[in-house]
């Protein structure tokens, strides 16, 4: 299977990666709904209380403090072998649902990364003025207001019930329509619209290689399913 996947990589002209929390799991970033992992975030926390506009309206302090915890933790973590394998491929586009910056820290050109669900390295205005600010992960802000329009500031991520950033979505959709190989890495493929990109790529003729230790919502679309951890599998199928 590994050899077959490596051969597909070698033959393909346009390769796109589509990743989820499993890509960063070996760095110590918790996943969300990993069935075999008791420390998954949504096993311990209520997603609607912590990652929705309603939750933010109900208790902004709790939401911002939860993100501050995630941010200070991320600051202490390092990219893993899977991030480095992806970063070494200058010819690929990387679509990720991850809000961390580990692909960037592994040396991936930021222009080759599409953060479909935003990034926790920035805050943005929760009002409509569009103000965005980079934040310091080691010293994350607590509750504060926008210096342009005084609405509350919040992490620049997509919450449940919110639209994906238009530009990121359009770019991801186009890439999945045009690629000939989609590497689906470490995602349960249960959250839409992001997960729909896998079926889109498949319907346009792309081969699908799935890398995940467990079965996922992408399994039935896989031409090749590599059962294993991203940090062990990717360096073997993505020779530099
Ligand atoms: P999930 O937590 O839903 O899924 C993580 C997947 O990674 C699971 O299928 C695991 O089996 C797999 N996995 C675990 N360790 C792995 C490893 N070392 N190598 C490869 N795979 C591994 O995370 P996502 O699919 O990213 O959205 O979740 C999608 C979205 O749901 C997130 O972006 C987030 C969440 O709610 C928002 O917050 C909007």
PDB file of C-alpha atoms and ligand atoms in Angstrom:
ATOM      1  CA  UNK A   1       0.000   0.000   0.000  1.00  0.00           C
ATOM      2  CA  UNK A   2       2.809   2.396   0.911  1.00  0.00           C
ATOM      3  CA  UNK A   3       4.588   1.614  -2.346  1.00  0.00           C
ATOM      4  CA  UNK A   4       1.383   2.091  -4.338  1.00  0.00           C
ATOM      5  CA  UNK A   5       0.786   5.465  -2.664  1.00  0.00           C
ATOM      6  CA  UNK A   6       4.384   6.554  -3.263  1.00  0.00           C
ATOM      7  CA  UNK A   7       4.027   5.602  -6.919  1.00  0.00           C
ATOM      8  CA  UNK A   8       0.793   7.643  -7.182  1.00  0.00           C
ATOM      9  CA  UNK A   9       2.632  10.620  -5.666  1.00  0.00           C
ATOM     10  CA  UNK A  10       5.468  10.177  -8.170  1.00  0.00           C
ATOM     11  CA  UNK A  11       3.081  10.060 -11.147  1.00  0.00           C
ATOM     12  CA  UNK A  12       0.776  12.906 -10.108  1.00  0.00           C
ATOM     13  CA  UNK A  13       1.090  16.388 -11.601  1.00  0.00           C
ATOM     14  CA  UNK A  14      -1.023  18.307  -9.103  1.00  0.00           C
ATOM     15  CA  UNK A  15      -1.121  17.117  -5.476  1.00  0.00           C
ATOM     16  CA  UNK A  16      -3.214  18.738  -2.757  1.00  0.00           C
ATOM     17  CA  UNK A  17      -3.305  17.857   0.941  1.00  0.00           C
ATOM     18  CA  UNK A  18      -6.465  18.124   3.012  1.00  0.00           C
ATOM     19  CA  UNK A  19      -5.721  17.799   6.713  1.00  0.00           C
ATOM     20  CA  UNK A  20      -7.427  17.762  10.060  1.00  0.00           C
ATOM     21  CA  UNK A  21      -6.523  17.562  13.719  1.00  0.00           C
ATOM     22  CA  UNK A  22      -4.771  14.191  13.317  1.00  0.00           C
ATOM     23  CA  UNK A  23      -1.961  15.949  11.416  1.00  0.00           C
ATOM     24  CA  UNK A  24      -1.010  17.811  14.591  1.00  0.00           C
ATOM     25  CA  UNK A  25      -1.842  15.017  17.066  1.00  0.00           C
ATOM     26  CA  UNK A  26       1.748  13.753  17.286  1.00  0.00           C
ATOM     27  CA  UNK A  27       2.828  17.304  18.169  1.00  0.00           C
ATOM     28  CA  UNK A  28       0.549  17.154  21.201  1.00  0.00           C
ATOM     29  CA  UNK A  29      -2.374  19.196  19.833  1.00  0.00           C
ATOM     30  CA  UNK A  30      -5.588  17.487  20.967  1.00  0.00           C
ATOM     31  CA  UNK A  31      -8.021  16.212  18.335  1.00  0.00           C
ATOM     32  CA  UNK A  32     -11.750  16.976  18.523  1.00  0.00           C
ATOM     33  CA  UNK A  33     -13.705  13.755  18.115  1.00  0.00           C
ATOM     34  CA  UNK A  34     -11.137  10.983  17.920  1.00  0.00           C
ATOM     35  CA  UNK A  35     -12.966   7.893  19.229  1.00  0.00           C
ATOM     36  CA  UNK A  36      -9.805   6.186  20.480  1.00  0.00           C
ATOM     37  CA  UNK A  37      -8.542   9.288  22.328  1.00  0.00           C
ATOM     38  CA  UNK A  38     -10.176  10.168  25.685  1.00  0.00           C
ATOM     39  CA  UNK A  39      -8.502  13.597  25.704  1.00  0.00           C
ATOM     40  CA  UNK A  40     -10.227  14.718  22.490  1.00  0.00           C
ATOM     41  CA  UNK A  41     -11.598  18.234  22.979  1.00  0.00           C
ATOM     42  CA  UNK A  42     -15.253  17.489  22.245  1.00  0.00           C
ATOM     43  CA  UNK A  43     -15.161  14.518  24.635  1.00  0.00           C
ATOM     44  CA  UNK A  44     -14.382  16.948  27.467  1.00  0.00           C
ATOM     45  CA  UNK A  45     -15.903  20.264  26.377  1.00  0.00           C
ATOM     46  CA  UNK A  46     -19.235  21.348  24.880  1.00  0.00           C
ATOM     47  CA  UNK A  47     -18.561  22.643  21.336  1.00  0.00           C
ATOM     48  CA  UNK A  48     -21.653  24.848  21.334  1.00  0.00           C
ATOM     49  CA  UNK A  49     -20.568  26.545  24.580  1.00  0.00           C
ATOM     50  CA  UNK A  50     -16.970  27.162  23.435  1.00  0.00           C
ATOM     51  CA  UNK A  51     -17.035  27.362  19.642  1.00  0.00           C
ATOM     52  CA  UNK A  52     -20.244  29.061  18.557  1.00  0.00           C
ATOM     53  CA  UNK A  53     -21.491  32.671  18.384  1.00  0.00           C
ATOM     54  CA  UNK A  54     -24.199  31.718  20.909  1.00  0.00           C
ATOM     55  CA  UNK A  55     -21.625  30.387  23.364  1.00  0.00           C
ATOM     56  CA  UNK A  56     -19.553  33.571  22.977  1.00  0.00           C
ATOM     57  CA  UNK A  57     -22.614  35.761  23.594  1.00  0.00           C
ATOM     58  CA  UNK A  58     -23.546  33.726  26.688  1.00  0.00           C
ATOM     59  CA  UNK A  59     -20.088  33.678  28.313  1.00  0.00           C
ATOM     60  CA  UNK A  60     -17.352  35.569  26.436  1.00  0.00           C
ATOM     61  CA  UNK A  61     -14.887  35.244  29.335  1.00  0.00           C
ATOM     62  CA  UNK A  62     -15.118  31.445  29.355  1.00  0.00           C
ATOM     63  CA  UNK A  63     -14.664  31.252  25.568  1.00  0.00           C
ATOM     64  CA  UNK A  64     -11.681  33.636  25.486  1.00  0.00           C
ATOM     65  CA  UNK A  65     -10.017  31.872  28.432  1.00  0.00           C
ATOM     66  CA  UNK A  66     -10.453  28.498  26.718  1.00  0.00           C
ATOM     67  CA  UNK A  67      -8.735  29.860  23.611  1.00  0.00           C
ATOM     68  CA  UNK A  68      -6.001  31.399  25.786  1.00  0.00           C
ATOM     69  CA  UNK A  69      -5.371  27.921  27.230  1.00  0.00           C
ATOM     70  CA  UNK A  70      -5.175  26.426  23.731  1.00  0.00           C
ATOM     71  CA  UNK A  71      -2.911  29.243  22.529  1.00  0.00           C
ATOM     72  CA  UNK A  72      -0.378  29.044  25.371  1.00  0.00           C
ATOM     73  CA  UNK A  73      -0.292  25.271  24.958  1.00  0.00           C
ATOM     74  CA  UNK A  74       0.281  25.569  21.180  1.00  0.00           C
ATOM     75  CA  UNK A  75       3.164  27.968  21.841  1.00  0.00           C
ATOM     76  CA  UNK A  76       5.045  25.156  23.599  1.00  0.00           C
ATOM     77  CA  UNK A  77       4.524  22.560  20.823  1.00  0.00           C
ATOM     78  CA  UNK A  78       6.607  21.780  17.746  1.00  0.00           C
ATOM     79  CA  UNK A  79       5.834  20.614  14.201  1.00  0.00           C
ATOM     80  CA  UNK A  80       6.135  16.850  13.721  1.00  0.00           C
ATOM     81  CA  UNK A  81       7.487  14.667  10.912  1.00  0.00           C
ATOM     82  CA  UNK A  82       4.179  14.903   9.017  1.00  0.00           C
ATOM     83  CA  UNK A  83       4.275  18.729   8.943  1.00  0.00           C
ATOM     84  CA  UNK A  84       7.900  18.562   7.807  1.00  0.00           C
ATOM     85  CA  UNK A  85       7.118  16.043   5.041  1.00  0.00           C
ATOM     86  CA  UNK A  86       4.361  18.316   3.716  1.00  0.00           C
ATOM     87  CA  UNK A  87       6.538  21.429   4.054  1.00  0.00           C
ATOM     88  CA  UNK A  88       9.243  19.794   1.966  1.00  0.00           C
ATOM     89  CA  UNK A  89       6.896  19.635  -1.042  1.00  0.00           C
ATOM     90  CA  UNK A  90       7.042  23.105  -2.570  1.00  0.00           C
ATOM     91  CA  UNK A  91       4.743  21.989  -5.397  1.00  0.00           C
ATOM     92  CA  UNK A  92       1.709  21.199  -3.210  1.00  0.00           C
ATOM     93  CA  UNK A  93      -1.216  23.223  -1.915  1.00  0.00           C
ATOM     94  CA  UNK A  94      -2.177  22.447   1.698  1.00  0.00           C
ATOM     95  CA  UNK A  95      -5.824  22.823   2.663  1.00  0.00           C
ATOM     96  CA  UNK A  96      -6.174  22.450   6.409  1.00  0.00           C
ATOM     97  CA  UNK A  97      -9.012  22.568   8.910  1.00  0.00           C
ATOM     98  CA  UNK A  98      -6.402  23.137  11.612  1.00  0.00           C
ATOM     99  CA  UNK A  99      -6.222  26.518  13.291  1.00  0.00           C
ATOM    100  CA  UNK A 100      -2.651  25.968  14.521  1.00  0.00           C
ATOM    101  CA  UNK A 101       0.457  27.334  12.779  1.00  0.00           C
ATOM    102  CA  UNK A 102       2.533  24.134  12.765  1.00  0.00           C
ATOM    103  CA  UNK A 103       2.617  23.816   8.959  1.00  0.00           C
ATOM    104  CA  UNK A 104       4.009  27.364   8.802  1.00  0.00           C
ATOM    105  CA  UNK A 105       6.526  26.640  11.567  1.00  0.00           C
ATOM    106  CA  UNK A 106       7.670  23.524   9.659  1.00  0.00           C
ATOM    107  CA  UNK A 107       8.685  25.866   6.844  1.00  0.00           C
ATOM    108  CA  UNK A 108       5.684  25.664   4.507  1.00  0.00           C
ATOM    109  CA  UNK A 109       5.244  28.820   2.448  1.00  0.00           C
ATOM    110  CA  UNK A 110       2.200  30.573   3.974  1.00  0.00           C
ATOM    111  CA  UNK A 111       0.930  31.251   0.436  1.00  0.00           C
ATOM    112  CA  UNK A 112       0.574  27.460  -0.083  1.00  0.00           C
ATOM    113  CA  UNK A 113      -1.661  27.001   2.985  1.00  0.00           C
ATOM    114  CA  UNK A 114      -5.424  27.463   3.014  1.00  0.00           C
ATOM    115  CA  UNK A 115      -6.773  27.691   6.580  1.00  0.00           C
ATOM    116  CA  UNK A 116     -10.391  26.726   5.984  1.00  0.00           C
ATOM    117  CA  UNK A 117     -11.358  27.189   9.648  1.00  0.00           C
ATOM    118  CA  UNK A 118      -9.198  30.257  10.299  1.00  0.00           C
ATOM    119  CA  UNK A 119      -6.231  30.580  12.650  1.00  0.00           C
ATOM    120  CA  UNK A 120      -5.795  31.031  16.385  1.00  0.00           C
ATOM    121  CA  UNK A 121      -2.665  33.090  15.755  1.00  0.00           C
ATOM    122  CA  UNK A 122      -4.974  36.051  15.085  1.00  0.00           C
ATOM    123  CA  UNK A 123      -7.913  37.818  16.704  1.00  0.00           C
ATOM    124  CA  UNK A 124     -10.620  39.567  14.755  1.00  0.00           C
ATOM    125  CA  UNK A 125     -13.440  41.934  15.459  1.00  0.00           C
ATOM    126  CA  UNK A 126     -16.708  40.125  16.210  1.00  0.00           C
ATOM    127  CA  UNK A 127     -18.553  43.146  14.784  1.00  0.00           C
ATOM    128  CA  UNK A 128     -18.543  44.023  11.118  1.00  0.00           C
ATOM    129  CA  UNK A 129     -15.533  46.381  10.781  1.00  0.00           C
ATOM    130  CA  UNK A 130     -13.220  43.576   9.597  1.00  0.00           C
ATOM    131  CA  UNK A 131     -10.295  44.461  11.884  1.00  0.00           C
ATOM    132  CA  UNK A 132      -7.770  41.594  12.292  1.00  0.00           C
ATOM    133  CA  UNK A 133      -4.736  41.494  14.628  1.00  0.00           C
ATOM    134  CA  UNK A 134      -1.885  39.014  15.052  1.00  0.00           C
ATOM    135  CA  UNK A 135      -1.605  37.852  18.671  1.00  0.00           C
ATOM    136  CA  UNK A 136       1.266  36.529  20.760  1.00  0.00           C
ATOM    137  CA  UNK A 137       0.581  32.847  21.479  1.00  0.00           C
ATOM    138  CA  UNK A 138       2.779  33.002  24.580  1.00  0.00           C
ATOM    139  CA  UNK A 139       0.787  35.919  26.007  1.00  0.00           C
ATOM    140  CA  UNK A 140      -2.716  35.665  24.542  1.00  0.00           C
ATOM    141  CA  UNK A 141      -5.189  38.505  25.038  1.00  0.00           C
ATOM    142  CA  UNK A 142      -8.123  38.181  27.416  1.00  0.00           C
ATOM    143  CA  UNK A 143     -11.533  39.815  26.862  1.00  0.00           C
ATOM    144  CA  UNK A 144     -11.088  43.145  25.066  1.00  0.00           C
ATOM    145  CA  UNK A 145     -12.776  45.352  22.504  1.00  0.00           C
ATOM    146  CA  UNK A 146     -11.865  46.286  18.934  1.00  0.00           C
ATOM    147  CA  UNK A 147      -9.768  49.438  18.746  1.00  0.00           C
ATOM    148  CA  UNK A 148     -11.520  50.428  15.504  1.00  0.00           C
ATOM    149  CA  UNK A 149     -15.209  49.959  16.377  1.00  0.00           C
ATOM    150  CA  UNK A 150     -15.309  48.825  20.057  1.00  0.00           C
ATOM    151  CA  UNK A 151     -17.117  45.542  19.334  1.00  0.00           C
ATOM    152  CA  UNK A 152     -15.693  42.499  21.195  1.00  0.00           C
ATOM    153  CA  UNK A 153     -12.525  40.897  19.808  1.00  0.00           C
ATOM    154  CA  UNK A 154     -12.428  37.109  19.306  1.00  0.00           C
ATOM    155  CA  UNK A 155     -10.152  34.459  17.784  1.00  0.00           C
ATOM    156  CA  UNK A 156     -10.028  34.550  13.977  1.00  0.00           C
ATOM    157  CA  UNK A 157     -11.490  31.060  13.646  1.00  0.00           C
ATOM    158  CA  UNK A 158     -14.702  29.639  12.219  1.00  0.00           C
ATOM    159  CA  UNK A 159     -17.252  28.656  14.842  1.00  0.00           C
ATOM    160  CA  UNK A 160     -20.172  26.268  14.446  1.00  0.00           C
ATOM    161  CA  UNK A 161     -22.917  27.957  12.468  1.00  0.00           C
ATOM    162  CA  UNK A 162     -20.539  30.451  10.809  1.00  0.00           C
ATOM    163  CA  UNK A 163     -19.572  30.721   7.142  1.00  0.00           C
ATOM    164  CA  UNK A 164     -16.126  29.623   6.037  1.00  0.00           C
ATOM    165  CA  UNK A 165     -13.911  32.500   4.818  1.00  0.00           C
ATOM    166  CA  UNK A 166     -15.025  33.060   1.212  1.00  0.00           C
ATOM    167  CA  UNK A 167     -11.552  33.380  -0.325  1.00  0.00           C
ATOM    168  CA  UNK A 168     -10.239  30.270   1.446  1.00  0.00           C
ATOM    169  CA  UNK A 169     -13.267  28.220   0.437  1.00  0.00           C
ATOM    170  CA  UNK A 170     -13.113  29.293  -3.228  1.00  0.00           C
ATOM    171  CA  UNK A 171      -9.414  28.472  -3.414  1.00  0.00           C
ATOM    172  CA  UNK A 172      -9.901  25.075  -1.762  1.00  0.00           C
ATOM    173  CA  UNK A 173     -12.814  24.193  -4.021  1.00  0.00           C
ATOM    174  CA  UNK A 174     -10.881  25.131  -7.167  1.00  0.00           C
ATOM    175  CA  UNK A 175      -7.825  23.145  -6.049  1.00  0.00           C
ATOM    176  CA  UNK A 176      -9.942  20.049  -5.344  1.00  0.00           C
ATOM    177  CA  UNK A 177     -11.616  20.347  -8.739  1.00  0.00           C
ATOM    178  CA  UNK A 178      -8.265  20.557 -10.502  1.00  0.00           C
ATOM    179  CA  UNK A 179      -5.901  18.233  -8.588  1.00  0.00           C
ATOM    180  CA  UNK A 180      -5.148  14.701  -9.679  1.00  0.00           C
ATOM    181  CA  UNK A 181      -4.223  13.455  -6.178  1.00  0.00           C
ATOM    182  CA  UNK A 182      -5.771  14.461  -2.845  1.00  0.00           C
ATOM    183  CA  UNK A 183      -3.975  13.341   0.326  1.00  0.00           C
ATOM    184  CA  UNK A 184      -6.561  13.249   3.126  1.00  0.00           C
ATOM    185  CA  UNK A 185      -4.650  13.346   6.406  1.00  0.00           C
ATOM    186  CA  UNK A 186      -5.891  12.975   9.973  1.00  0.00           C
ATOM    187  CA  UNK A 187      -9.480  14.078   9.610  1.00  0.00           C
ATOM    188  CA  UNK A 188     -12.680  12.383  10.749  1.00  0.00           C
ATOM    189  CA  UNK A 189     -14.235  13.943   7.594  1.00  0.00           C
ATOM    190  CA  UNK A 190     -17.438  14.528   9.519  1.00  0.00           C
ATOM    191  CA  UNK A 191     -17.588  18.333   9.476  1.00  0.00           C
ATOM    192  CA  UNK A 192     -19.159  20.020   6.466  1.00  0.00           C
ATOM    193  CA  UNK A 193     -18.740  21.836   4.181  1.00  0.00           C
ATOM    194  CA  UNK A 194     -14.989  21.060   4.545  1.00  0.00           C
ATOM    195  CA  UNK A 195     -15.392  17.276   4.302  1.00  0.00           C
ATOM    196  CA  UNK A 196     -17.333  17.679   1.050  1.00  0.00           C
ATOM    197  CA  UNK A 197     -14.085  18.658  -0.675  1.00  0.00           C
ATOM    198  CA  UNK A 198     -13.014  14.994  -0.687  1.00  0.00           C
ATOM    199  CA  UNK A 199     -16.083  13.898  -2.666  1.00  0.00           C
ATOM    200  CA  UNK A 200     -15.645  16.887  -4.960  1.00  0.00           C
ATOM    201  CA  UNK A 201     -12.057  15.916  -5.811  1.00  0.00           C
ATOM    202  CA  UNK A 202     -13.107  12.301  -6.345  1.00  0.00           C
ATOM    203  CA  UNK A 203     -15.988  13.303  -8.633  1.00  0.00           C
ATOM    204  CA  UNK A 204     -13.551  15.300 -10.791  1.00  0.00           C
ATOM    205  CA  UNK A 205     -11.287  12.291 -11.236  1.00  0.00           C
ATOM    206  CA  UNK A 206      -8.657  12.787  -8.520  1.00  0.00           C
ATOM    207  CA  UNK A 207      -7.207   9.773  -6.754  1.00  0.00           C
ATOM    208  CA  UNK A 208      -7.784   9.834  -2.996  1.00  0.00           C
ATOM    209  CA  UNK A 209      -5.163   8.608  -0.505  1.00  0.00           C
ATOM    210  CA  UNK A 210      -6.335   8.601   3.122  1.00  0.00           C
ATOM    211  CA  UNK A 211      -3.839   8.589   6.028  1.00  0.00           C
ATOM    212  CA  UNK A 212      -5.469   7.828   9.385  1.00  0.00           C
ATOM    213  CA  UNK A 213      -4.952   5.163  12.066  1.00  0.00           C
ATOM    214  CA  UNK A 214      -8.734   4.598  12.160  1.00  0.00           C
ATOM    215  CA  UNK A 215     -11.596   4.389   9.691  1.00  0.00           C
ATOM    216  CA  UNK A 216     -13.129   7.790   8.952  1.00  0.00           C
ATOM    217  CA  UNK A 217     -15.807   9.473   6.878  1.00  0.00           C
ATOM    218  CA  UNK A 218     -13.267   9.493   4.024  1.00  0.00           C
ATOM    219  CA  UNK A 219     -12.688   5.720   4.032  1.00  0.00           C
ATOM    220  CA  UNK A 220     -15.373   4.941   1.450  1.00  0.00           C
ATOM    221  CA  UNK A 221     -13.854   7.472  -0.970  1.00  0.00           C
ATOM    222  CA  UNK A 222     -10.270   6.201  -0.652  1.00  0.00           C
ATOM    223  CA  UNK A 223      -8.433   4.660  -3.575  1.00  0.00           C
ATOM    224  CA  UNK A 224      -5.711   3.818  -1.073  1.00  0.00           C
ATOM    225  CA  UNK A 225      -6.219   3.890   2.700  1.00  0.00           C
ATOM    226  CA  UNK A 226      -3.025   3.916   4.748  1.00  0.00           C
ATOM    227  CA  UNK A 227      -3.774   2.907   8.289  1.00  0.00           C
ATOM    228  CA  UNK A 228      -1.191   4.653  10.435  1.00  0.00           C
ATOM    229  CA  UNK A 229      -0.038   7.865  12.044  1.00  0.00           C
ATOM    230  CA  UNK A 230       0.627  10.820   9.772  1.00  0.00           C
ATOM    231  CA  UNK A 231       4.133  11.322  11.176  1.00  0.00           C
ATOM    232  CA  UNK A 232       5.068   7.757  10.286  1.00  0.00           C
ATOM    233  CA  UNK A 233       3.278   7.433   6.934  1.00  0.00           C
ATOM    234  CA  UNK A 234       3.827  10.801   5.213  1.00  0.00           C
ATOM    235  CA  UNK A 235       7.654  10.783   5.213  1.00  0.00           C
ATOM    236  CA  UNK A 236       7.440   7.388   3.473  1.00  0.00           C
ATOM    237  CA  UNK A 237       5.078   8.430   0.677  1.00  0.00           C
ATOM    238  CA  UNK A 238       6.363  11.965   0.079  1.00  0.00           C
ATOM    239  CA  UNK A 239      10.013  11.565  -0.875  1.00  0.00           C
ATOM    240  CA  UNK A 240      11.696  14.958  -1.238  1.00  0.00           C
TER     241      UNK A 240
HETATM  242  P1  LIG B   1     -11.352  15.191  14.405  1.00  0.00           P
HETATM  243  O1  LIG B   1     -10.944  15.255  15.833  1.00  0.00           O
HETATM  244  O2  LIG B   1     -12.792  15.123  14.087  1.00  0.00           O
HETATM  245  O3  LIG B   1     -10.643  13.944  13.735  1.00  0.00           O
HETATM  246  C1  LIG B   1      -9.291  13.684  13.917  1.00  0.00           C
HETATM  247  C2  LIG B   1      -8.930  12.478  13.088  1.00  0.00           C
HETATM  248  O4  LIG B   1      -7.518  12.298  13.170  1.00  0.00           O
HETATM  249  C3  LIG B   1      -9.570  11.173  13.529  1.00  0.00           C
HETATM  250  O5  LIG B   1     -10.150  10.521  12.409  1.00  0.00           O
HETATM  251  C4  LIG B   1      -8.394  10.353  14.089  1.00  0.00           C
HETATM  252  O6  LIG B   1      -8.544   8.963  13.846  1.00  0.00           O
HETATM  253  C5  LIG B   1      -7.246  10.913  13.291  1.00  0.00           C
HETATM  254  N1  LIG B   1      -5.917  10.815  13.936  1.00  0.00           N
HETATM  255  C6  LIG B   1      -5.599  10.794  15.249  1.00  0.00           C
HETATM  256  N2  LIG B   1      -4.262  10.737  15.421  1.00  0.00           N
HETATM  257  C7  LIG B   1      -3.730  10.728  14.186  1.00  0.00           C
HETATM  258  C8  LIG B   1      -2.394  10.677  13.687  1.00  0.00           C
HETATM  259  N3  LIG B   1      -1.327  10.641  14.504  1.00  0.00           N
HETATM  260  N4  LIG B   1      -2.203  10.674  12.343  1.00  0.00           N
HETATM  261  C9  LIG B   1      -3.269  10.716  11.500  1.00  0.00           C
HETATM  262  N5  LIG B   1      -4.546  10.765  11.907  1.00  0.00           N
HETATM  263  C10 LIG B   1      -4.775  10.769  13.237  1.00  0.00           C
HETATM  264  O7  LIG B   1     -10.659  16.448  13.709  1.00  0.00           O
HETATM  265  P2  LIG B   1     -11.033  17.163  12.331  1.00  0.00           P
HETATM  266  O8  LIG B   1     -11.442  16.165  11.307  1.00  0.00           O
HETATM  267  O9  LIG B   1      -9.934  18.084  12.027  1.00  0.00           O
HETATM  268  O10 LIG B   1     -13.848  22.670  13.525  1.00  0.00           O
HETATM  269  O11 LIG B   1     -12.298  17.997  12.763  1.00  0.00           O
HETATM  270  C11 LIG B   1     -12.851  18.881  11.843  1.00  0.00           C
HETATM  271  C12 LIG B   1     -13.344  20.109  12.533  1.00  0.00           C
HETATM  272  O12 LIG B   1     -14.186  19.748  13.643  1.00  0.00           O
HETATM  273  C13 LIG B   1     -12.256  20.948  13.196  1.00  0.00           C
HETATM  274  O13 LIG B   1     -11.615  21.825  12.303  1.00  0.00           O
HETATM  275  C14 LIG B   1     -13.020  21.710  14.223  1.00  0.00           C
HETATM  276  C15 LIG B   1     -13.832  20.576  14.781  1.00  0.00           C
HETATM  277  O14 LIG B   1     -14.983  20.889  15.461  1.00  0.00           O
HETATM  278  C16 LIG B   1     -14.232  23.784  14.142  1.00  0.00           C
HETATM  279  O15 LIG B   1     -13.897  24.061  15.278  1.00  0.00           O
HETATM  280  C17 LIG B   1     -15.108  24.652  13.276  1.00  0.00           C
END
